[in-house]
Every structure is written in C-alpha cells, then in structure tokens.
Coordinates of C-alpha atoms in Angstrom, one line a residue:
Chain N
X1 CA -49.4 72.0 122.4
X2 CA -51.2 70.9 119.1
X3 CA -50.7 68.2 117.5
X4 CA -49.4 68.8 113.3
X5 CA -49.3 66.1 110.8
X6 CA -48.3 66.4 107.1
X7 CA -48.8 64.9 104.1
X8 CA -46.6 63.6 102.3
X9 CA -43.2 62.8 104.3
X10 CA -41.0 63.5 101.4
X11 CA -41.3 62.9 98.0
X12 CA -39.0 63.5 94.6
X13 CA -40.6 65.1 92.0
X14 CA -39.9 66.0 88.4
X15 CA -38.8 69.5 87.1
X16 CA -41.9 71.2 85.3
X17 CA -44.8 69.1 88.0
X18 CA -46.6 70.7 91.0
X19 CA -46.9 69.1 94.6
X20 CA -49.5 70.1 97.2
X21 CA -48.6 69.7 100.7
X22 CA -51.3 69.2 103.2
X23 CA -51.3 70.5 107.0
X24 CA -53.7 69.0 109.9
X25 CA -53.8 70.1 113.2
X26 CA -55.8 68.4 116.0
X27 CA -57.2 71.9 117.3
X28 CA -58.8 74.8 115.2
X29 CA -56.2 77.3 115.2
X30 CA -57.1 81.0 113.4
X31 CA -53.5 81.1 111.7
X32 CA -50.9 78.8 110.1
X33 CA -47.9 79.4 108.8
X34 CA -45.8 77.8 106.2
X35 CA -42.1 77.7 106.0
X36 CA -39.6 76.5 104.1
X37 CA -35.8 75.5 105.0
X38 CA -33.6 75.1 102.0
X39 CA -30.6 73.1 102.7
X40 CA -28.1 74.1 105.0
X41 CA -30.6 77.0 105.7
X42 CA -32.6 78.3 108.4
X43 CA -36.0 78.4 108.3
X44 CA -37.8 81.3 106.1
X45 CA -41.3 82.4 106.4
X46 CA -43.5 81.5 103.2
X47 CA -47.2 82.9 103.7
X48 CA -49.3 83.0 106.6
X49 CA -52.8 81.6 106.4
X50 CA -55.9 82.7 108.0
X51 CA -59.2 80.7 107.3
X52 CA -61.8 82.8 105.5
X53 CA -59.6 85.2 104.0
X54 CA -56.3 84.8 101.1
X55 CA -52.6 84.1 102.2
X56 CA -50.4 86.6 103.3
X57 CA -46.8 86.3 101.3
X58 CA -43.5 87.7 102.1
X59 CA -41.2 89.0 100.1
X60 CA -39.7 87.0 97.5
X61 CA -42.9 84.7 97.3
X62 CA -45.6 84.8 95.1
X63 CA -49.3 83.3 94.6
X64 CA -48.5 81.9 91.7
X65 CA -45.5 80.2 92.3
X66 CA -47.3 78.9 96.2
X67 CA -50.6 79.0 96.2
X68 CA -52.3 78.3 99.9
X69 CA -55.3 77.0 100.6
X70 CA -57.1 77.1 104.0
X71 CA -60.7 75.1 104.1
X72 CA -61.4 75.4 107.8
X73 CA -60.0 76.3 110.9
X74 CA -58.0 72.6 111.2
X75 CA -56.6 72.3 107.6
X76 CA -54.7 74.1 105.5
X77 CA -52.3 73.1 101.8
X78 CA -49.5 74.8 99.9
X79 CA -48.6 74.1 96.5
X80 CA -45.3 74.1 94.8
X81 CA -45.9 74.5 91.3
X82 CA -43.8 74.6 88.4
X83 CA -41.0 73.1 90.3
X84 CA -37.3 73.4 90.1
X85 CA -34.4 72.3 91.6
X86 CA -34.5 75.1 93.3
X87 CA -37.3 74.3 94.8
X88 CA -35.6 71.4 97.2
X89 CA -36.4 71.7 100.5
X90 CA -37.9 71.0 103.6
X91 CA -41.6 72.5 104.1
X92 CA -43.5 72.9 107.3
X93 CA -46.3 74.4 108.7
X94 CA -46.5 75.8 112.1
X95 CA -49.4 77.3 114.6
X96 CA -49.2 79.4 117.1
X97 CA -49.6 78.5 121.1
X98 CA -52.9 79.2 122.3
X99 CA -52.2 81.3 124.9
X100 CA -48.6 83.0 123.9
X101 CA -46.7 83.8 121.0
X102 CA -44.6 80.3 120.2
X103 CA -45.4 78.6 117.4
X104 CA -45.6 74.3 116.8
X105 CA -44.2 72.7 114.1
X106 CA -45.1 70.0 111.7
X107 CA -43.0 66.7 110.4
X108 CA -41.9 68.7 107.6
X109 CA -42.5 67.8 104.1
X110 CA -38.9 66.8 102.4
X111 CA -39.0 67.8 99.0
X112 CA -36.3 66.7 96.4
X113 CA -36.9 68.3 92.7
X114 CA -34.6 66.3 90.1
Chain E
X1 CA -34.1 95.4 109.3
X2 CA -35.2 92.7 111.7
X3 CA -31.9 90.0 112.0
X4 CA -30.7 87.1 114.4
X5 CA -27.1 85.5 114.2
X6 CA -26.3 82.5 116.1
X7 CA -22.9 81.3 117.5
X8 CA -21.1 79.4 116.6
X9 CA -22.1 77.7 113.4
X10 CA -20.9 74.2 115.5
X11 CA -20.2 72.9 118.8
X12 CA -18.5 69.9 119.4
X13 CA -18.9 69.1 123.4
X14 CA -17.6 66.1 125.5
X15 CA -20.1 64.8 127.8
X16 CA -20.2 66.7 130.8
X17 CA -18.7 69.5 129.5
X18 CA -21.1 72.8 129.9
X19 CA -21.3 75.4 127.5
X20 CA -23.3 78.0 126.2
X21 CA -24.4 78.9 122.6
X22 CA -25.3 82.8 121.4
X23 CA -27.6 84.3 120.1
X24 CA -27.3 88.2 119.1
X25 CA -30.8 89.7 117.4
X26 CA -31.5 92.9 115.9
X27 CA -35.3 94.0 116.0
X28 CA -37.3 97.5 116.5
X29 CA -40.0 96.0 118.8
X30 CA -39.1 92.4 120.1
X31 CA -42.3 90.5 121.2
X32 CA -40.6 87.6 121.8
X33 CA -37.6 85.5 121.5
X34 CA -37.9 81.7 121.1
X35 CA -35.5 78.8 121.2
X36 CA -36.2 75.8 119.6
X37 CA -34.6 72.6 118.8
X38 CA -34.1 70.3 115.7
X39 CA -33.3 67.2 115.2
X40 CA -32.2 65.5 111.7
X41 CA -35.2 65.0 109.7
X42 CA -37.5 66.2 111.9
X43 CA -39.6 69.8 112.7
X44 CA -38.1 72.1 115.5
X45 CA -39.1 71.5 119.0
X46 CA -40.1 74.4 120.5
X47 CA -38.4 74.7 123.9
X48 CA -38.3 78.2 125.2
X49 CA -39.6 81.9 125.1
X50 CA -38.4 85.0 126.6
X51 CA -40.2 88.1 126.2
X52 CA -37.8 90.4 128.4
X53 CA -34.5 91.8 129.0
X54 CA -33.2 89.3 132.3
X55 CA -35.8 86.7 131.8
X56 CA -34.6 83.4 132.3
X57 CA -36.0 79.8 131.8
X58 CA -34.7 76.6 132.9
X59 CA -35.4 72.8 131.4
X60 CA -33.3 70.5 132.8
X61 CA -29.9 70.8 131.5
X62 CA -31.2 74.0 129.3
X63 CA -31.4 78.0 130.7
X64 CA -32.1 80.4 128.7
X65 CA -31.5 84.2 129.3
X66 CA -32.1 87.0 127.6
X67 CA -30.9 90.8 127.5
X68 CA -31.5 93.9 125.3
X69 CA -29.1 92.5 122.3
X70 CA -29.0 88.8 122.8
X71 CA -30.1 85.7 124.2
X72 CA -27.3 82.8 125.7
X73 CA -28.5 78.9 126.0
X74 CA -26.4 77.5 128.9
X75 CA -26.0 73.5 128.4
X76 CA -25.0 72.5 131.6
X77 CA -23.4 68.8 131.9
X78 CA -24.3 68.1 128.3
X79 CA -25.3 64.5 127.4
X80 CA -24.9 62.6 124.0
X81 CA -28.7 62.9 123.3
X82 CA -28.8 66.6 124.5
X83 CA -27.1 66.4 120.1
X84 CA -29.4 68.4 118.3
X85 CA -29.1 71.8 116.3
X86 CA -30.7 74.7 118.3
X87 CA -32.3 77.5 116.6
X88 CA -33.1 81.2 118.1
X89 CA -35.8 83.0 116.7
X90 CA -37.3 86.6 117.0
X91 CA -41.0 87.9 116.8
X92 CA -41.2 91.7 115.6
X93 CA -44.3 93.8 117.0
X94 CA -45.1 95.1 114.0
X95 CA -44.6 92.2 111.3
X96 CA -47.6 90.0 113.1
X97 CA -46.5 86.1 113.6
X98 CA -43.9 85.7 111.6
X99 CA -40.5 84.3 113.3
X100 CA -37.2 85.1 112.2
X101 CA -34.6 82.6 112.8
X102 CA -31.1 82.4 113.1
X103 CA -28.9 79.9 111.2
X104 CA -28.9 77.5 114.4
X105 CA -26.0 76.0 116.4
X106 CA -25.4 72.4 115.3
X107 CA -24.4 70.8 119.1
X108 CA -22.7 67.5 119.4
X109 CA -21.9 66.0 122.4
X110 CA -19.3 62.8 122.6
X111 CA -19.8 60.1 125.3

C-alpha cells in the first residue's frame, strides 16, 4: 500500500483565515481524494482530484469555499478558506489501491477553528 | 440513495469474549464493501474488502462476510489492543471512487 503523509498535523486557526493542507504520496497515483470527518462523524467525501484536470465536488461543497490543487501525479493540497467554527475537523486524503478498489489513508490533518 | 448503518454505536467486550459488529448498506450497484479501522487520532486502516454476496476474509482474530444487505465483522477472542473504532464503507458503480461510510462501531475490549 502507499505510503501518505500530510502537512500540517493539526493546527488552530482563527475565524475569517484560510489553511492549505498538503498530501504526499510515495507512488504517482491518478486520483486522490479528500475527506473530511467532523466530530463525532463519519467520514464524508470532499472532492476527488485527478492531476491535469479540476476537482470533482460533492454535494454540499464548493470551489470556493475548498479549492484543490493537484501539481503532479504525487501531490496534491486543499484549502479551507474563510474558516468557521464549523469548519473543525479532521481532513484526510486518501488513494486508491493499485490493483483494486480500497482506498489508503493519510495522518489526517486536525483542524480546530476558534 | 446510497446508505450504510453500523451496529451498534459501541461495544464494550471483555477479553476473550467474541462478538460480531453489523453492518447493513443500501446501494443500487455495490462495487465493493470495505472495512477499515481507526484508531484515536489517527487515519483508518484499511483492513478488508468484499466484493460479493458470501465472500469472506479472515485476519487473525477478524472475518468478515458479506451478503446481499449487509456485512458482519466477527471478533473472535478479542484482545485489549484489538480497541479501535471499525468503520464499513460502500463503493457505488456508478458514483466512481467515492466511499460511503457508516458511523463506525467504537470497540473496547477490557483485560
């Protein structure tokens, strides 16, 4: 399975800022995922990333609001901007298996909005 | 709609003592159904995937199975680190790679 990092761990940002969340992956993977797990929640599909092309978003999630970048086939960042305290939660990224359907998952990136 | 419901919400367990957690899913074209586990401040662990009705997979003390309406993780002779919460997702056909998870079992198991 590949191996995820992400930056940062957790941080605690102020209402009104923006935070950009990177992804690594030792492997070149076509898709990524991000995700996000609010407290006491399961985890909820954000966008899905492709390299070379724009984010797909689910329902409830907007550009604006998480904008995703995707450099190369290794890297990939989300931004949360114009944070709230809504906005509290744990983010991770995820890639698919190589040769199935599962999908690997990163650290997580703990995000407390005061 | 695509869904997954896990049960129950928390499981507290005695060391030794097997038991199983559900999980019931509602999907019109299952790809696949994957069990993963979480630990406290950490990412899931991805630990199993069924892809048809009577599948089963084993890892040590874990089996899954798998029919047309849910999926069962048997904990068989549980140990205090086998703690953990468990989470059951689903992969539609037709909405590409995107899991759907459950709201995870939170599993403790006393020495």
């Amino acid at each position: 399975s590949a191996v995820i990092s992400q930056k940062p761990s957790r941080d605690i940002c102020q209402r009104g800022t923006s935070l950009t969340i990177q992804c690594q992956v030792d492997s070149q993977v076509t898709m990524m995922f991000w995700y996000r797990q609010q407290p006491g929640q399961s985890l909820t599909l954000i966008a899905t990333a492709n390299q070379g092309s724009e984010a797909t978003y689910e329902s409830g999630f907007v550009i604006d609001k998480f904008p995703i970048s995707r450099p190369n086939l290794t890297f990939s960042t989300l931004t949360v901007s114009n944070m709230s305290p809504e906005d509290s939660s744990i983010y991770l990224c995820s890639v698919p298996g190589q040769d199935s359907y599962e999908q690997y998952f990163g650290p997580g990136t703990r995000l407390t909005v005061t | 709609e695509d869904q997954v419901t896990q049960s129950p919400e928390a499981l507290r367990l005695q060391e030794g003592e097997s038991s199983s957690l559900n999980c019931s899913y509602t999907v019109s074209g299952l790809r696949g159904l994957f069990w993963y586990r979480q630990d406290p401040g950490k990412g899931p662990e991805f630990l199993f995937t069924l892809y048809s009705a009577g599948e089963e997979k084993e890892k040590e003390r874990l089996k899954a199975t798998l029919t047309k309406k849910e999926s069962f993780l048997h904990i068989t002779a549980p140990k205090p680190e086998d703690s953990a919460t468990y989470l059951c997702a689903v992969q539609d056909y037709n909405q590409g790679g995107k899991l759907i998870f459950g709201q995870g079992t939170e599993l403790s198991v006393k020495p």
